[in-house]
Short mmCIF file of C-alpha atoms and ligand atoms in Angstrom, two decimals:
data_model
loop_
_atom_site.label_atom_id
_atom_site.label_comp_id
_atom_site.label_asym_id
_atom_site.label_seq_id
_atom_site.Cartn_x
_atom_site.Cartn_y
_atom_site.Cartn_z
CA MET A 1 -39.11 9.16 -73.23
CA ALA A 2 -36.67 8.64 -70.61
CA ARG A 3 -36.72 10.16 -66.87
CA SER A 4 -34.80 13.04 -66.25
CA LYS A 5 -31.54 12.70 -64.19
CA ILE A 6 -31.04 14.81 -61.08
CA THR A 7 -27.82 14.64 -59.41
CA VAL A 8 -27.98 15.94 -55.65
CA ILE A 9 -24.49 16.53 -53.92
CA GLY A 10 -24.52 16.38 -50.30
CA ALA A 11 -26.53 13.43 -48.62
CA GLY A 12 -27.27 15.76 -45.50
CA ASN A 13 -30.54 17.06 -44.15
CA VAL A 14 -31.28 19.19 -47.38
CA GLY A 15 -29.94 16.79 -49.75
CA ALA A 16 -31.61 13.72 -48.57
CA THR A 17 -34.89 15.43 -48.33
CA THR A 18 -34.94 17.03 -51.82
CA ALA A 19 -33.99 13.45 -53.04
CA GLN A 20 -37.10 12.29 -51.50
CA ARG A 21 -39.38 14.83 -52.74
CA ILE A 22 -38.10 14.31 -56.32
CA ALA A 23 -38.17 10.71 -56.23
CA GLU A 24 -41.28 10.29 -54.58
CA ALA A 25 -43.00 12.66 -57.01
CA GLY A 26 -41.83 10.41 -59.74
CA LEU A 27 -40.28 13.65 -61.27
CA ALA A 28 -36.90 12.20 -62.26
CA ASP A 29 -34.11 9.50 -61.36
CA VAL A 30 -31.78 10.83 -58.61
CA VAL A 31 -28.05 10.33 -57.91
CA LEU A 32 -27.38 11.29 -54.11
CA VAL A 33 -23.72 12.10 -53.60
CA ASP A 34 -21.61 12.67 -50.74
CA ILE A 35 -17.94 12.42 -49.56
CA VAL A 36 -18.90 10.37 -46.67
CA GLU A 37 -18.69 6.87 -47.57
CA GLY A 38 -21.66 4.78 -47.03
CA LEU A 39 -23.92 7.60 -46.18
CA PRO A 40 -25.20 8.44 -49.88
CA GLN A 41 -25.34 4.61 -50.44
CA GLY A 42 -27.39 4.01 -47.18
CA LYS A 43 -29.82 6.91 -47.70
CA GLY A 44 -30.19 6.07 -51.47
CA LEU A 45 -30.97 2.18 -50.69
CA ASP A 46 -33.47 3.22 -47.76
CA LEU A 47 -35.33 5.74 -50.31
CA ALA A 48 -35.37 3.08 -52.73
CA GLU A 49 -36.90 0.55 -50.46
CA ALA A 50 -39.68 3.11 -49.83
CA ALA A 51 -40.53 3.04 -53.37
CA PRO A 52 -42.90 0.19 -53.44
CA VAL A 53 -44.87 1.71 -50.73
CA VAL A 54 -45.01 5.03 -51.91
CA GLY A 55 -45.67 3.74 -55.42
CA HIS A 56 -43.30 5.38 -57.81
CA ASP A 57 -40.78 4.03 -60.20
CA ALA A 58 -37.95 6.34 -59.94
CA HIS A 59 -34.35 5.16 -59.53
CA ILE A 60 -32.22 6.46 -56.66
CA LEU A 61 -28.57 5.52 -56.49
CA GLY A 62 -26.31 6.52 -53.55
CA THR A 63 -22.51 6.99 -54.44
CA ASN A 64 -19.26 8.59 -53.66
CA ASP A 65 -18.37 8.49 -57.31
CA TYR A 66 -18.99 11.49 -59.94
CA ALA A 67 -19.01 8.95 -62.82
CA ASP A 68 -22.28 7.82 -61.66
CA THR A 69 -23.47 11.42 -62.11
CA ALA A 70 -22.62 11.55 -65.77
CA GLY A 71 -25.27 13.25 -67.90
CA SER A 72 -27.40 14.90 -65.45
CA ASP A 73 -30.01 17.39 -66.42
CA ILE A 74 -29.92 19.15 -63.13
CA ILE A 75 -27.23 19.31 -60.35
CA VAL A 76 -28.57 20.48 -57.03
CA VAL A 77 -25.48 21.46 -54.77
CA THR A 78 -26.20 21.08 -50.75
CA SER A 79 -22.75 19.88 -49.67
CA GLY A 80 -20.91 22.24 -47.13
CA ILE A 81 -20.49 22.46 -43.47
CA ALA A 82 -22.23 24.15 -40.72
CA ARG A 83 -20.56 26.98 -38.84
CA LYS A 84 -18.65 25.46 -36.00
CA PRO A 85 -17.83 27.22 -32.52
CA GLY A 86 -14.70 29.52 -33.00
CA MET A 87 -15.40 29.73 -36.90
CA SER A 88 -15.97 33.49 -38.06
CA ARG A 89 -18.54 33.78 -41.08
CA ASP A 90 -15.68 34.43 -43.36
CA ASP A 91 -13.89 31.08 -42.52
CA LEU A 92 -17.14 29.12 -43.12
CA MET A 93 -17.56 30.93 -46.32
CA ASN A 94 -14.02 30.16 -47.77
CA THR A 95 -14.50 26.41 -46.36
CA ASN A 96 -17.65 26.11 -48.28
CA ALA A 97 -16.48 28.02 -51.30
CA GLY A 98 -13.80 25.13 -51.50
CA ILE A 99 -16.27 22.42 -50.98
CA VAL A 100 -18.72 23.92 -53.76
CA LYS A 101 -15.89 24.62 -56.24
CA ALA A 102 -14.39 20.96 -55.92
CA VAL A 103 -17.91 19.38 -56.39
CA VAL A 104 -19.08 21.73 -59.27
CA ALA A 105 -15.93 21.17 -61.06
CA ALA A 106 -16.31 17.17 -60.72
CA ALA A 107 -19.99 17.10 -61.39
CA THR A 108 -19.86 19.66 -64.37
CA ALA A 109 -17.16 17.75 -66.09
CA VAL A 110 -19.30 14.67 -66.41
CA SER A 111 -22.60 16.71 -67.13
CA PRO A 112 -21.64 19.60 -69.28
CA ASN A 113 -25.15 20.50 -70.05
CA ALA A 114 -26.66 20.42 -66.87
CA ILE A 115 -28.55 23.14 -64.95
CA LEU A 116 -26.92 23.84 -61.41
CA ILE A 117 -29.19 24.80 -58.46
CA LEU A 118 -27.10 26.00 -55.66
CA VAL A 119 -28.33 25.55 -51.97
CA THR A 120 -25.22 25.78 -49.67
CA ASN A 121 -24.60 29.03 -47.66
CA PRO A 122 -23.77 31.79 -48.00
CA LEU A 123 -26.17 31.31 -51.02
CA ASP A 124 -25.31 34.31 -53.30
CA VAL A 125 -21.74 33.85 -52.73
CA MET A 126 -21.73 29.97 -53.73
CA CYS A 127 -23.49 30.93 -56.83
CA HIS A 128 -20.53 33.01 -57.97
CA VAL A 129 -18.07 30.25 -57.04
CA ALA A 130 -20.22 27.80 -58.97
CA LEU A 131 -20.43 30.18 -61.97
CA GLN A 132 -16.56 30.24 -62.34
CA ALA A 133 -15.94 26.72 -61.49
CA SER A 134 -18.34 25.27 -64.26
CA GLY A 135 -17.67 28.06 -66.88
CA PHE A 136 -21.49 27.67 -67.52
CA PRO A 137 -23.59 30.65 -69.10
CA ARG A 138 -25.72 32.44 -66.25
CA GLU A 139 -28.86 30.81 -67.63
CA ARG A 140 -27.85 27.46 -66.14
CA VAL A 141 -26.44 28.65 -62.76
CA LEU A 142 -29.44 29.36 -60.17
CA GLY A 143 -29.36 29.92 -56.43
CA MET A 144 -32.47 28.74 -54.24
CA ALA A 145 -33.21 31.21 -51.67
CA GLY A 146 -36.06 33.60 -52.62
CA VAL A 147 -38.43 30.72 -53.02
CA LEU A 148 -37.71 29.73 -49.27
CA ASP A 149 -37.75 33.39 -47.95
CA SER A 150 -41.01 34.02 -49.68
CA ALA A 151 -42.56 30.53 -48.30
CA ARG A 152 -41.52 31.81 -44.94
CA PHE A 153 -43.38 35.11 -45.54
CA ARG A 154 -46.40 33.30 -46.98
CA THR A 155 -46.55 31.12 -43.92
CA PHE A 156 -46.67 34.05 -41.50
CA ILE A 157 -48.98 36.04 -43.46
CA ALA A 158 -51.67 33.02 -43.84
CA ARG A 159 -51.39 32.54 -40.04
CA GLU A 160 -51.87 36.06 -39.28
CA LEU A 161 -54.89 36.48 -41.21
CA ASN A 162 -56.06 32.76 -40.81
CA VAL A 163 -56.36 32.21 -44.51
CA SER A 164 -55.11 29.34 -46.78
CA VAL A 165 -51.46 29.45 -47.40
CA GLU A 166 -52.41 28.54 -51.22
CA ASP A 167 -54.03 31.86 -51.59
CA THR A 168 -50.95 33.89 -50.38
CA HIS A 169 -48.04 35.21 -52.60
CA ALA A 170 -45.27 36.83 -51.39
CA PHE A 171 -42.53 39.16 -53.52
CA VAL A 172 -38.88 39.04 -52.04
CA LEU A 173 -36.02 40.51 -53.71
CA GLY A 174 -32.16 40.73 -52.93
CA GLY A 175 -29.96 38.66 -50.97
CA HIS A 176 -30.58 35.59 -48.82
CA GLY A 177 -30.80 36.40 -45.36
CA ASP A 178 -31.30 39.34 -43.07
CA THR A 179 -30.91 41.74 -45.90
CA MET A 180 -33.41 40.17 -48.07
CA VAL A 181 -36.01 42.62 -49.36
CA PRO A 182 -39.70 41.96 -49.11
CA LEU A 183 -42.17 44.09 -51.09
CA PRO A 184 -45.08 44.19 -49.17
CA ARG A 185 -47.23 46.08 -51.87
CA TYR A 186 -46.75 42.76 -54.12
CA SER A 187 -47.21 40.35 -51.50
CA THR A 188 -50.93 39.29 -51.57
CA VAL A 189 -53.78 37.36 -50.42
CA ALA A 190 -56.00 36.57 -53.43
CA GLY A 191 -54.59 39.29 -55.17
CA ILE A 192 -55.21 41.66 -52.35
CA PRO A 193 -51.89 43.62 -51.06
CA ILE A 194 -51.41 42.56 -47.43
CA THR A 195 -51.03 46.48 -46.75
CA GLU A 196 -54.87 46.47 -47.17
CA LEU A 197 -55.29 43.66 -44.73
CA MET A 198 -53.01 44.51 -41.87
CA SER A 199 -51.38 47.24 -40.07
CA PRO A 200 -48.07 48.84 -41.06
CA GLU A 201 -46.61 47.50 -37.59
CA ARG A 202 -47.96 43.95 -38.30
CA VAL A 203 -46.55 44.01 -41.66
CA ALA A 204 -43.21 44.83 -40.28
CA ALA A 205 -43.31 42.25 -37.64
CA LEU A 206 -43.72 39.58 -40.50
CA VAL A 207 -40.89 40.79 -42.46
CA ASP A 208 -38.61 40.68 -39.66
CA ARG A 209 -39.47 37.27 -38.37
CA THR A 210 -39.27 36.08 -42.14
CA ALA A 211 -35.68 38.06 -42.50
CA ASN A 212 -34.58 36.11 -39.53
CA GLY A 213 -36.34 32.81 -40.46
CA GLY A 214 -33.47 30.85 -40.74
CA ALA A 215 -32.01 31.75 -37.46
CA GLU A 216 -35.28 31.17 -35.83
CA ILE A 217 -35.32 27.46 -36.86
CA VAL A 218 -31.40 27.17 -35.85
CA GLY A 219 -32.19 28.67 -32.39
CA LEU A 220 -34.94 25.77 -32.08
CA LEU A 221 -33.07 22.90 -33.55
CA LYS A 222 -29.68 23.89 -31.91
CA THR A 223 -27.77 21.30 -33.61
CA GLY A 224 -28.68 21.96 -37.41
CA SER A 225 -30.33 24.11 -39.67
CA ALA A 226 -33.66 24.00 -41.60
CA PHE A 227 -34.26 21.47 -44.20
CA TYR A 228 -37.91 20.58 -45.26
CA ALA A 229 -38.88 24.03 -46.48
CA PRO A 230 -35.41 24.43 -48.18
CA ALA A 231 -35.92 21.04 -49.80
CA ALA A 232 -39.57 21.82 -50.90
CA SER A 233 -38.17 25.14 -52.15
CA VAL A 234 -35.56 23.42 -54.46
CA PHE A 235 -38.13 20.75 -55.43
CA GLU A 236 -40.46 23.72 -56.73
CA MET A 237 -37.50 25.13 -58.72
CA VAL A 238 -36.50 21.59 -60.24
CA GLU A 239 -40.17 20.77 -61.14
CA SER A 240 -40.60 23.93 -63.13
CA ILE A 241 -37.44 23.15 -65.06
CA VAL A 242 -38.10 19.54 -65.64
CA LEU A 243 -41.73 20.15 -66.65
CA ASP A 244 -40.92 23.39 -68.40
CA ARG A 245 -43.67 24.87 -66.35
CA ARG A 246 -42.08 28.61 -66.80
CA ARG A 247 -43.07 29.26 -63.05
CA VAL A 248 -42.21 32.61 -61.82
CA LEU A 249 -40.04 32.27 -58.97
CA PRO A 250 -37.55 34.37 -57.14
CA CYS A 251 -33.95 32.88 -57.35
CA ALA A 252 -30.53 34.11 -57.11
CA VAL A 253 -29.29 34.74 -60.79
CA LEU A 254 -26.20 36.64 -62.41
CA LEU A 255 -27.38 40.29 -62.95
CA GLN A 256 -26.08 41.79 -65.80
CA GLY A 257 -27.37 45.31 -65.56
CA GLU A 258 -30.90 44.44 -64.38
CA TYR A 259 -32.16 46.08 -61.36
CA GLY A 260 -29.05 48.31 -61.53
CA GLN A 261 -26.54 45.70 -60.37
CA ASP A 262 -24.13 44.23 -62.75
CA ASN A 263 -22.07 41.02 -62.41
CA LEU A 264 -23.75 39.97 -59.08
CA PHE A 265 -25.88 37.14 -58.08
CA VAL A 266 -28.80 38.25 -55.98
CA GLY A 267 -32.43 37.20 -55.92
CA VAL A 268 -34.98 38.40 -58.20
CA PRO A 269 -38.17 37.18 -59.72
CA VAL A 270 -37.41 34.87 -62.75
CA VAL A 271 -39.04 32.64 -65.28
CA LEU A 272 -37.84 29.11 -64.78
CA GLY A 273 -38.20 26.59 -67.66
CA SER A 274 -36.22 23.81 -69.43
CA ASN A 275 -33.50 26.31 -70.37
CA GLY A 276 -32.94 27.36 -66.67
CA LEU A 277 -33.20 31.08 -66.46
CA GLU A 278 -35.62 31.74 -69.22
CA LYS A 279 -36.11 35.58 -68.22
CA ILE A 280 -35.66 38.07 -65.62
CA ILE A 281 -38.70 39.94 -64.64
CA GLN A 282 -37.87 43.62 -63.75
CA ILE A 283 -40.17 46.02 -62.07
CA THR A 284 -39.93 49.52 -61.22
CA LEU A 285 -38.94 50.08 -57.51
CA THR A 286 -39.75 52.83 -55.38
CA ALA A 287 -36.95 54.79 -54.10
CA ASP A 288 -37.12 53.35 -50.49
CA GLU A 289 -37.12 49.82 -52.19
CA GLN A 290 -34.29 50.39 -54.60
CA ALA A 291 -32.32 51.58 -51.50
CA ALA A 292 -33.17 48.30 -49.67
CA PHE A 293 -32.34 46.34 -52.78
CA ASP A 294 -28.91 48.17 -53.18
CA LYS A 295 -28.11 47.85 -49.62
CA SER A 296 -28.85 44.17 -49.98
CA ALA A 297 -26.88 43.81 -52.99
CA GLY A 298 -24.01 45.80 -51.55
CA ALA A 299 -23.65 43.33 -48.58
CA VAL A 300 -23.57 40.34 -51.04
CA ARG A 301 -20.95 42.38 -52.96
CA GLU A 302 -18.59 42.62 -49.79
CA GLN A 303 -18.89 38.82 -49.02
CA VAL A 304 -17.92 37.98 -52.87
CA ALA A 305 -14.99 40.42 -52.50
CA LEU A 306 -13.75 38.45 -49.13
CA LEU A 307 -13.57 35.23 -51.19
CA ALA A 308 -9.83 33.80 -50.83
N1 APR B 401 -18.45 16.66 -51.18
C1 APR B 401 -19.57 15.88 -51.00
N2 APR B 401 -20.37 16.25 -49.91
C2 APR B 401 -19.79 16.88 -48.82
C3 APR B 401 -18.73 17.63 -48.95
C4 APR B 401 -17.80 17.23 -50.26
N3 APR B 401 -16.61 18.11 -50.53
N4 APR B 401 -18.30 18.38 -48.00
C5 APR B 401 -19.37 18.14 -47.12
N5 APR B 401 -20.32 17.26 -47.71
C6 APR B 401 -21.52 16.88 -47.26
C7 APR B 401 -21.52 16.31 -45.80
O1 APR B 401 -21.02 15.05 -45.61
C8 APR B 401 -22.96 16.56 -45.26
O2 APR B 401 -23.44 15.12 -45.73
O3 APR B 401 -22.58 17.73 -47.22
C9 APR B 401 -23.71 17.43 -46.34
C10 APR B 401 -24.32 18.49 -45.69
O4 APR B 401 -25.40 18.23 -44.94
P1 APR B 401 -25.74 18.79 -43.62
O5 APR B 401 -24.44 19.04 -42.67
O6 APR B 401 -26.99 17.79 -42.95
O7 APR B 401 -26.38 20.20 -43.95
P2 APR B 401 -27.81 20.53 -44.55
O8 APR B 401 -28.74 20.89 -43.54
O9 APR B 401 -28.25 19.72 -45.50
O10 APR B 401 -27.41 21.85 -45.18
C11 APR B 401 -26.52 21.99 -46.35
O11 APR B 401 -27.58 23.95 -47.32
O12 APR B 401 -29.24 25.36 -46.59
C12 APR B 401 -28.11 25.21 -46.81
O13 APR B 401 -27.00 26.41 -44.97
C13 APR B 401 -27.10 24.99 -45.48
O14 APR B 401 -24.92 25.45 -46.39
C14 APR B 401 -26.02 24.48 -45.81
C15 APR B 401 -26.41 23.39 -46.90
#
């Protein structure tokens, strides 16, 4: 059986690290695309030259030409620009929307059966842009945010309780960023809700740190944003699709009535398999949780309305 083919658009920090993870796991052949000439070719060749040492046979190609991406099974979109001084959030959103629209149109034209995974921020809004630009059904347009947000929450839970990260689970809903909605009662250590293991104040502190997790990294790096954990999070989604593992992961998907929202991309727990979105898992929220979720969804809806 031929290896899967995965295109990663944007050969920057997140894109290149994602390509590295996919190739080095031997999961799929990777095509790395960027608008900057030489960048994807250079990183692609460098990654290929690591293969003999790492010991994998995945092919890695760097290119500026979408013809090379034809027939991809998955397309990961990380292309975009970072916010520059003097630029408003809305300016950034519309600039990145233009980039995402163009790359999704070019890539899906030659890979009409691919599954799209969006990473570019503002994430939930970019999913709307990609859905429209591709004309794909909602099953094949997914946003990576919840896996990252819950990974951050799990890291802080494990550190707080001095236990293995592997035994932690976190349940996160809503839009990516400061309005995300972590559900502590479903966030557990070996099945035990964290509300049994730490005080409400400590839970609130960890939730707050998680919601501001992206900004914390930007504050430290100063010249860029997080990429190791985002790339690892994309990899987890890609692996579940390629191997049809049916992992239950929080992803941004188009809600059509689920959780009380219609025609809106926002993070909810889903089953990810070879068809992309296999199933949305719905749970009954408490009144407080639903209110927080609605607030988060409202913030995403406002941003979507600002798309030029
Ligand atoms: N086509 C292809 N690539 C493009 C285009 C385009 N039209 N426009 C920009 N790019 C490329 C840039 O050349 C750059 O190499 O996208 C890449 C982005 O890389 P970085 O600036 O390193 O950004 P990164 O840290 O990887 O983050 C990418 O993911 O997590 C989100 O908020 C983050 O939106 C950002 C995205």
